[in-house]
Amino acid sequence: MLIKRIHGWEMPESRATPEALFLNRRAVIAAGIGAASIAAGAGPASAQWFQSSAPDLTRRPDPTDDLYPAKRNESFTLDRPLTDEVISAGYNNYYEFGTSKNVWKQAEAKKTRPWTIKVDGLVEKPFEIGIDDLIRRTQLEERLYRFRCVEAWAMAVPWTGFTLKSFLDIAKPTSGAKYLRFETFQNPAVAPGQKQSWYPWPYVEAVTIEEATNDLPLMVTGVYGKPLRNQFGAPLRLILPWKYGFKSIKAITRVSFTADRPKSFWEQLQASEYGFWANVNPAVPHPRWSQATEQVLGTQERVPTLIYNGYGEQVAHLYKGKEAERLYL
Ligand SMILES: Nc1nc2c(c(=O)[nH]1)N[C@H]1C(S)=C(S)[C@@H](COP(=O)(O)O)O[C@H]1N2
Ligand SMILES: [Mo]
């Protein structure tokens, strides 16, 4: 997901490709990004990358420490080993803190307390709730999920959180609510990426109410048996394991219930490449690269990608009758 007009001859299809954008030259010049740095930032985790940016995994006290580790829900199993924390905590997409994968250090600047989530739109009664009140009103569980970025890399992560389904009981949407619109914090003083005005900040994502009612979407508050680290989107992010990673919005400050389909951050930037549904499908390539296989982070392995990232049994029915829509990207 880089911001340059990348021509086919500058970036071979064979390399893991960033969620690159076709923006105008003015933005590229403003960003001071040259072709060389784009190419350097585009590859999957390499041994050399890892040496130079291994994240600091020291922990600071968190007001929810007593809730971890949460009980694992054993119904979610993996077909591959968990990704090492040192790998996944050092290879992130978090554009608020920069366009490289190495943003863990910058993300530490973000304070995650106090943190309030605003719930508004088509609900019985709009309200605001502090993150700790919210977490303590819900049931935390751990789930092992595969996670697949549209850039064709993948990891396997032990997330902790509460189901989005259970959040609906707290939010109390009215019958007119058809979509949930999620919004990330906005504060360019700590998130320098938000000074880049050609992006449509704040980061926004959305799902349908039917998707939200499914059992899979997790409102994530922790990872690897501990409260969430900043680079993963603390203190609250969404995880939608059957969709490309960009749908899994980080650092949520607002959830709005709407009648009309909201436009996501990436859709606003490049709708032809990043659509609303963004369900994983190996048979539907991104306009500029294949989605048939994925690079397993932390290994040299490239494995076949599965339809709905392997979660078809749980979610395929959500898309029956919608075949005319662009369900995959
Ligand atoms: N607010 C916000 N949420 C975001 C992003 C972002 O840049 N900002 N990146 C998305 C993308 S492209 C991916 S692949 C995942 C990465 O999650 P991870 O860093 O925890 O692996 O977060 C998604 N959520
Ligand atoms: Mo992504």
GROMACS .gro file of C-alpha atoms and ligand atoms in nm:
model
  354
    1MET     CA    1   0.000   0.000   0.000
    2LEU     CA    2   0.243   0.259  -0.112
    3ILE     CA    3   0.180   0.585  -0.275
    4LYS     CA    4   0.338   0.589  -0.608
    5ARG     CA    5   0.234   0.530  -0.963
    6ILE     CA    6   0.399   0.192  -0.989
    7HIS     CA    7   0.437   0.067  -1.341
    8GLY     CA    8   0.451  -0.300  -1.423
    9TRP     CA    9   0.817  -0.272  -1.518
   10GLU     CA   10   0.912  -0.118  -1.182
   11MET     CA   11   0.759  -0.389  -0.971
   12PRO     CA   12   0.762  -0.747  -1.096
   13GLU     CA   13   0.447  -0.944  -1.015
   14SER     CA   14   0.655  -1.214  -0.854
   15ARG     CA   15   0.741  -1.012  -0.544
   16ALA     CA   16   0.499  -0.960  -0.258
   17THR     CA   17   0.337  -0.638  -0.360
   18PRO     CA   18   0.227  -0.359  -0.133
   19GLU     CA   19  -0.125  -0.228  -0.134
   20ALA     CA   20   0.016   0.027  -0.375
   21LEU     CA   21  -0.189   0.315  -0.492
   22PHE     CA   22  -0.212   0.511  -0.807
   23LEU     CA   23  -0.193   0.860  -0.670
   24ASN     CA   24  -0.079   1.166  -0.851
   25ARG     CA   25   0.282   1.274  -0.890
   26ARG     CA   26   0.227   1.572  -0.662
   27ALA     CA   27   0.156   1.344  -0.367
   28VAL     CA   28   0.462   1.132  -0.442
   29ILE     CA   29   0.685   1.437  -0.457
   30ALA     CA   30   0.528   1.576  -0.139
   31ALA     CA   31   0.604   1.247   0.035
   32GLY     CA   32   0.963   1.257  -0.083
   33ILE     CA   33   0.946   0.895  -0.179
   34GLY     CA   34   1.154   0.767  -0.466
   35ALA     CA   35   1.122   0.451  -0.667
   36ALA     CA   36   1.413   0.291  -0.482
   37SER     CA   37   1.252   0.319  -0.140
   38ILE     CA   38   0.924   0.188  -0.275
   39ALA     CA   39   1.087  -0.124  -0.408
   40ALA     CA   40   1.282  -0.169  -0.084
   41GLY     CA   41   0.968  -0.150   0.126
   42ALA     CA   42   0.770  -0.386  -0.087
   43GLY     CA   43   0.918  -0.724  -0.012
   44PRO     CA   44   0.815  -0.979   0.248
   45ALA     CA   45   1.004  -1.023   0.574
   46SER     CA   46   1.360  -1.113   0.493
   47ALA     CA   47   1.636  -1.224   0.728
   48GLN     CA   48   1.805  -0.889   0.684
   49TRP     CA   49   1.489  -0.693   0.757
   50PHE     CA   50   1.442  -0.890   1.074
   51GLN     CA   51   1.792  -0.820   1.205
   52SER     CA   52   1.751  -0.448   1.168
   53SER     CA   53   1.409  -0.400   1.324
   54ALA     CA   54   1.329  -0.671   1.578
   55PRO     CA   55   1.069  -0.515   1.807
   56ASP     CA   56   1.114  -0.450   2.176
   57LEU     CA   57   0.874  -0.693   2.348
   58THR     CA   58   0.911  -0.546   2.697
   59ARG     CA   59   0.571  -0.502   2.857
   60ARG     CA   60   0.430  -0.203   3.039
   61PRO     CA   61   0.154  -0.240   3.300
   62ASP     CA   62  -0.198  -0.233   3.157
   63PRO     CA   63  -0.526  -0.179   3.349
   64THR     CA   64  -0.660  -0.506   3.206
   65ASP     CA   65  -0.357  -0.725   3.285
   66ASP     CA   66  -0.570  -0.929   3.530
   67LEU     CA   67  -0.791  -1.052   3.242
   68TYR     CA   68  -0.508  -1.226   3.057
   69PRO     CA   69  -0.455  -1.488   2.939
   70ALA     CA   70  -0.823  -1.537   2.852
   71LYS     CA   71  -0.965  -1.883   2.803
   72ARG     CA   72  -0.896  -2.020   2.456
   73ASN     CA   73  -1.198  -2.110   2.243
   74GLU     CA   74  -1.085  -2.448   2.112
   75SER     CA   75  -1.324  -2.450   1.817
   76PHE     CA   76  -1.081  -2.238   1.613
   77THR     CA   77  -0.786  -2.442   1.498
   78LEU     CA   78  -0.503  -2.368   1.258
   79ASP     CA   79  -0.344  -2.551   0.966
   80ARG     CA   80  -0.002  -2.397   1.040
   81PRO     CA   81   0.209  -2.295   1.338
   82LEU     CA   82   0.143  -1.965   1.513
   83THR     CA   83   0.356  -1.680   1.386
   84ASP     CA   84   0.626  -1.585   1.636
   85GLU     CA   85   0.534  -1.272   1.829
   86VAL     CA   86   0.869  -1.119   1.748
   87ILE     CA   87   0.783  -1.150   1.378
   88SER     CA   88   0.422  -1.027   1.383
   89ALA     CA   89   0.498  -0.745   1.630
   90GLY     CA   90   0.769  -0.614   1.400
   91TYR     CA   91   0.590  -0.634   1.065
   92ASN     CA   92   0.277  -0.420   1.067
   93ASN     CA   93   0.060  -0.207   0.844
   94TYR     CA   94  -0.035   0.103   1.041
   95TYR     CA   95  -0.034   0.398   0.805
   96GLU     CA   96  -0.101   0.649   1.082
   97PHE     CA   97   0.260   0.585   1.186
   98GLY     CA   98   0.421   0.552   0.844
   99THR     CA   99   0.408   0.344   0.530
  100SER     CA  100   0.684   0.098   0.620
  101LYS     CA  101   0.624  -0.228   0.805
  102ASN     CA  102   0.864  -0.119   1.075
  103VAL     CA  103   0.634   0.111   1.276
  104TRP     CA  104   0.629  -0.054   1.621
  105LYS     CA  105   0.852   0.215   1.768
  106GLN     CA  106   0.653   0.508   1.626
  107ALA     CA  107   0.325   0.345   1.736
  108GLU     CA  108   0.445   0.347   2.098
  109ALA     CA  109   0.393   0.724   2.102
  110LYS     CA  110   0.017   0.670   2.105
  111LYS     CA  111  -0.147   0.685   2.449
  112THR     CA  112  -0.417   0.418   2.486
  113ARG     CA  113  -0.564   0.548   2.814
  114PRO     CA  114  -0.792   0.729   2.866
  115TRP     CA  115  -0.973   0.588   2.561
  116THR     CA  116  -1.338   0.639   2.481
  117ILE     CA  117  -1.549   0.472   2.215
  118LYS     CA  118  -1.841   0.664   2.075
  119VAL     CA  119  -2.142   0.459   1.961
  120ASP     CA  120  -2.386   0.655   1.748
  121GLY     CA  121  -2.610   0.663   1.442
  122LEU     CA  122  -2.903   0.421   1.423
  123VAL     CA  123  -2.897   0.295   1.783
  124GLU     CA  124  -3.162   0.312   2.054
  125LYS     CA  125  -2.954   0.570   2.239
  126PRO     CA  126  -2.611   0.703   2.136
  127PHE     CA  127  -2.347   0.675   2.410
  128GLU     CA  128  -1.978   0.687   2.489
  129ILE     CA  129  -1.802   0.417   2.685
  130GLY     CA  130  -1.453   0.398   2.832
  131ILE     CA  131  -1.242   0.111   2.701
  132ASP     CA  132  -1.202  -0.050   3.044
  133ASP     CA  133  -1.579  -0.036   3.112
  134LEU     CA  134  -1.642  -0.191   2.774
  135ILE     CA  135  -1.385  -0.468   2.817
  136ARG     CA  136  -1.521  -0.556   3.162
  137ARG     CA  137  -1.876  -0.574   3.032
  138THR     CA  138  -1.781  -0.835   2.776
  139GLN     CA  139  -1.652  -1.191   2.777
  140LEU     CA  140  -1.294  -1.218   2.657
  141GLU     CA  141  -1.178  -1.532   2.480
  142GLU     CA  142  -0.874  -1.633   2.281
  143ARG     CA  143  -0.901  -1.750   1.921
  144LEU     CA  144  -0.633  -1.870   1.681
  145TYR     CA  145  -0.699  -1.716   1.341
  146ARG     CA  146  -0.524  -1.705   1.008
  147PHE     CA  147  -0.472  -1.349   0.887
  148ARG     CA  148  -0.421  -1.264   0.519
  149CYS     CA  149  -0.309  -0.924   0.390
  150VAL     CA  150  -0.402  -0.820   0.037
  151GLU     CA  151  -0.027  -0.781  -0.019
  152ALA     CA  152  -0.010  -1.164  -0.023
  153TRP     CA  153   0.158  -1.226   0.313
  154ALA     CA  154  -0.008  -1.415   0.594
  155MET     CA  155   0.033  -1.496   0.959
  156ALA     CA  156  -0.142  -1.701   1.227
  157VAL     CA  157  -0.221  -1.514   1.547
  158PRO     CA  158  -0.370  -1.585   1.891
  159TRP     CA  159  -0.606  -1.288   1.928
  160THR     CA  160  -0.800  -1.216   2.246
  161GLY     CA  161  -1.124  -1.022   2.237
  162PHE     CA  162  -1.501  -1.028   2.252
  163THR     CA  163  -1.727  -1.106   1.959
  164LEU     CA  164  -1.864  -0.821   1.752
  165LYS     CA  165  -2.195  -1.006   1.787
  166SER     CA  166  -2.183  -0.952   2.164
  167PHE     CA  167  -2.100  -0.584   2.109
  168LEU     CA  168  -2.430  -0.546   1.919
  169ASP     CA  169  -2.612  -0.635   2.243
  170ILE     CA  170  -2.441  -0.339   2.410
  171ALA     CA  171  -2.479  -0.098   2.117
  172LYS     CA  172  -2.847  -0.182   2.053
  173PRO     CA  173  -2.888  -0.088   1.686
  174THR     CA  174  -3.238  -0.007   1.563
  175SER     CA  175  -3.407  -0.202   1.281
  176GLY     CA  176  -3.298   0.055   1.021
  177ALA     CA  177  -2.927  -0.014   1.085
  178LYS     CA  178  -2.776  -0.200   0.788
  179TYR     CA  179  -2.404  -0.123   0.829
  180LEU     CA  180  -2.144  -0.064   1.100
  181ARG     CA  181  -1.893   0.210   1.027
  182PHE     CA  182  -1.571   0.197   1.234
  183GLU     CA  183  -1.340   0.492   1.274
  184THR     CA  184  -0.979   0.509   1.399
  185PHE     CA  185  -0.849   0.792   1.623
  186GLN     CA  186  -0.724   1.106   1.458
  187ASN     CA  187  -0.431   1.294   1.608
  188PRO     CA  188  -0.156   1.404   1.368
  189ALA     CA  189   0.053   1.525   1.664
  190VAL     CA  190   0.128   1.163   1.762
  191ALA     CA  191   0.048   0.992   1.432
  192PRO     CA  192   0.267   1.166   1.175
  193GLY     CA  193   0.116   0.968   0.886
  194GLN     CA  194  -0.198   1.174   0.939
  195LYS     CA  195  -0.009   1.483   0.831
  196GLN     CA  196  -0.006   1.334   0.483
  197SER     CA  197  -0.313   1.516   0.364
  198TRP     CA  198  -0.370   1.314   0.046
  199TYR     CA  199  -0.497   1.026   0.261
  200PRO     CA  200  -0.864   1.051   0.362
  201TRP     CA  201  -0.804   1.036   0.740
  202PRO     CA  202  -0.936   0.910   0.971
  203TYR     CA  203  -0.907   0.542   0.871
  204VAL     CA  204  -1.259   0.406   0.824
  205GLU     CA  205  -1.388   0.054   0.765
  206ALA     CA  206  -1.734  -0.099   0.752
  207VAL     CA  207  -1.924  -0.428   0.755
  208THR     CA  208  -2.289  -0.520   0.709
  209ILE     CA  209  -2.506  -0.597   1.009
  210GLU     CA  210  -2.533  -0.959   0.885
  211GLU     CA  211  -2.154  -0.989   0.882
  212ALA     CA  212  -2.140  -0.836   1.231
  213THR     CA  213  -2.390  -1.093   1.357
  214ASN     CA  214  -2.172  -1.380   1.235
  215ASP     CA  215  -1.964  -1.555   1.502
  216LEU     CA  216  -1.621  -1.484   1.346
  217PRO     CA  217  -1.567  -1.105   1.377
  218LEU     CA  218  -1.368  -1.036   1.691
  219MET     CA  219  -1.329  -0.702   1.869
  220VAL     CA  220  -0.970  -0.757   1.966
  221THR     CA  221  -0.820  -0.625   2.291
  222GLY     CA  222  -0.524  -0.860   2.328
  223VAL     CA  223  -0.274  -1.078   2.147
  224TYR     CA  224  -0.033  -1.356   2.253
  225GLY     CA  225  -0.214  -1.386   2.584
  226LYS     CA  226  -0.160  -1.022   2.685
  227PRO     CA  227  -0.325  -0.684   2.628
  228LEU     CA  228  -0.281  -0.558   2.273
  229ARG     CA  229   0.041  -0.382   2.180
  230ASN     CA  230   0.015  -0.044   2.011
  231GLN     CA  231   0.143  -0.161   1.673
  232PHE     CA  232  -0.145  -0.415   1.657
  233GLY     CA  233  -0.401  -0.135   1.709
  234ALA     CA  234  -0.441  -0.103   2.087
  235PRO     CA  235  -0.661  -0.070   2.274
  236LEU     CA  236  -0.934  -0.202   2.040
  237ARG     CA  237  -0.929  -0.330   1.684
  238LEU     CA  238  -1.146  -0.544   1.465
  239ILE     CA  239  -1.040  -0.881   1.319
  240LEU     CA  240  -1.230  -1.025   1.020
  241PRO     CA  241  -1.030  -1.339   0.937
  242TRP     CA  242  -1.203  -1.418   0.606
  243LYS     CA  243  -1.138  -1.072   0.457
  244TYR     CA  244  -0.819  -0.904   0.344
  245GLY     CA  245  -0.631  -0.745   0.634
  246PHE     CA  246  -0.713  -0.384   0.554
  247LYS     CA  247  -1.074  -0.446   0.667
  248SER     CA  248  -0.944  -0.524   1.018
  249ILE     CA  249  -0.934  -0.165   1.141
  250LYS     CA  250  -0.711  -0.066   1.435
  251ALA     CA  251  -0.747   0.174   1.730
  252ILE     CA  252  -1.124   0.216   1.708
  253THR     CA  253  -1.274   0.531   1.864
  254ARG     CA  254  -1.616   0.531   1.704
  255VAL     CA  255  -1.875   0.281   1.581
  256SER     CA  256  -2.167   0.426   1.387
  257PHE     CA  257  -2.472   0.235   1.266
  258THR     CA  258  -2.594   0.350   0.926
  259ALA     CA  259  -2.859   0.279   0.664
  260ASP     CA  260  -2.623   0.347   0.373
  261ARG     CA  261  -2.299   0.168   0.293
  262PRO     CA  262  -2.005   0.371   0.427
  263LYS     CA  263  -1.698   0.430   0.211
  264SER     CA  264  -1.382   0.287   0.360
  265PHE     CA  265  -1.041   0.458   0.369
  266TRP     CA  266  -0.897   0.239   0.094
  267GLU     CA  267  -1.212   0.255  -0.113
  268GLN     CA  268  -1.191   0.634  -0.108
  269LEU     CA  269  -0.831   0.615  -0.223
  270GLN     CA  270  -0.861   0.349  -0.492
  271ALA     CA  271  -1.202   0.186  -0.526
  272SER     CA  272  -1.100  -0.022  -0.828
  273GLU     CA  273  -0.839  -0.205  -0.616
  274TYR     CA  274  -0.988  -0.207  -0.266
  275GLY     CA  275  -1.365  -0.253  -0.258
  276PHE     CA  276  -1.621  -0.286   0.018
  277TRP     CA  277  -1.642  -0.666   0.048
  278ALA     CA  278  -1.275  -0.763   0.015
  279ASN     CA  279  -1.335  -1.133   0.086
  280VAL     CA  280  -1.025  -1.347   0.032
  281ASN     CA  281  -1.036  -1.541  -0.294
  282PRO     CA  282  -0.730  -1.700  -0.457
  283ALA     CA  283  -0.906  -1.704  -0.795
  284VAL     CA  284  -0.962  -1.329  -0.810
  285PRO     CA  285  -0.634  -1.143  -0.858
  286HIS     CA  286  -0.570  -0.792  -0.741
  287PRO     CA  287  -0.554  -0.579  -1.058
  288ARG     CA  288  -0.174  -0.578  -1.026
  289TRP     CA  289  -0.082  -0.914  -0.869
  290SER     CA  290  -0.205  -1.266  -0.808
  291GLN     CA  291  -0.380  -1.372  -0.487
  292ALA     CA  292  -0.333  -1.745  -0.556
  293THR     CA  293  -0.063  -1.796  -0.292
  294GLU     CA  294   0.066  -1.626   0.021
  295GLN     CA  295   0.402  -1.582   0.191
  296VAL     CA  296   0.393  -1.724   0.543
  297LEU     CA  297   0.560  -1.458   0.759
  298GLY     CA  298   0.875  -1.567   0.932
  299THR     CA  299   0.931  -1.864   0.700
  300GLN     CA  300   1.040  -1.908   0.342
  301GLU     CA  301   0.715  -2.086   0.271
  302ARG     CA  302   0.466  -1.982   0.006
  303VAL     CA  303   0.135  -2.169   0.040
  304PRO     CA  304  -0.192  -2.174  -0.156
  305THR     CA  305  -0.449  -1.920  -0.045
  306LEU     CA  306  -0.792  -2.056   0.047
  307ILE     CA  307  -1.131  -1.912  -0.048
  308TYR     CA  308  -1.255  -1.694   0.239
  309ASN     CA  309  -0.911  -1.759   0.389
  310GLY     CA  310  -1.039  -2.103   0.490
  311TYR     CA  311  -1.348  -1.974   0.674
  312GLY     CA  312  -1.603  -2.045   0.398
  313GLU     CA  313  -1.802  -2.286   0.611
  314GLN     CA  314  -1.877  -2.005   0.855
  315VAL     CA  315  -1.928  -1.715   0.612
  316ALA     CA  316  -2.000  -1.823   0.253
  317HIS     CA  317  -2.377  -1.812   0.316
  318LEU     CA  318  -2.354  -1.440   0.388
  319TYR     CA  319  -2.290  -1.378   0.018
  320LYS     CA  320  -2.560  -1.598  -0.139
  321GLY     CA  321  -2.761  -1.394  -0.385
  322LYS     CA  322  -2.492  -1.125  -0.399
  323GLU     CA  323  -2.291  -1.290  -0.679
  324ALA     CA  324  -2.342  -0.989  -0.905
  325GLU     CA  325  -2.140  -0.774  -0.661
  326ARG     CA  326  -1.763  -0.743  -0.647
  327LEU     CA  327  -1.734  -0.974  -0.345
  328TYR     CA  328  -1.357  -1.031  -0.367
  329LEU     CA  329  -1.164  -0.701  -0.364
  330LIG     N1  330  -0.623   0.230   1.152
  330LIG     C1  331  -0.561   0.142   1.073
  330LIG     N2  332  -0.604   0.015   1.068
  330LIG     C2  333  -0.543  -0.074   0.988
  330LIG     C3  334  -0.436  -0.036   0.903
  330LIG     C4  335  -0.391   0.100   0.910
  330LIG     O1  336  -0.298   0.141   0.839
  330LIG     N3  337  -0.456   0.185   0.996
  330LIG     N4  338  -0.378  -0.129   0.817
  330LIG     C5  339  -0.461  -0.244   0.781
  330LIG     C6  340  -0.389  -0.345   0.707
  330LIG     S1  341  -0.354  -0.312   0.544
  330LIG     C7  342  -0.354  -0.465   0.761
  330LIG     S2  343  -0.284  -0.588   0.670
  330LIG     C8  344  -0.373  -0.489   0.905
  330LIG     C9  345  -0.239  -0.523   0.968
  330LIG     O2  346  -0.255  -0.564   1.100
  330LIG     P1  347  -0.127  -0.605   1.186
  330LIG     O3  348  -0.029  -0.492   1.175
  330LIG     O4  349  -0.179  -0.624   1.323
  330LIG     O5  350  -0.074  -0.730   1.124
  330LIG     O6  351  -0.430  -0.378   0.975
  330LIG    C10  352  -0.527  -0.307   0.903
  330LIG     N5  353  -0.585  -0.205   0.988
  331MO      MO  354  -0.303  -0.519   0.447
   0.00000   0.00000   0.00000
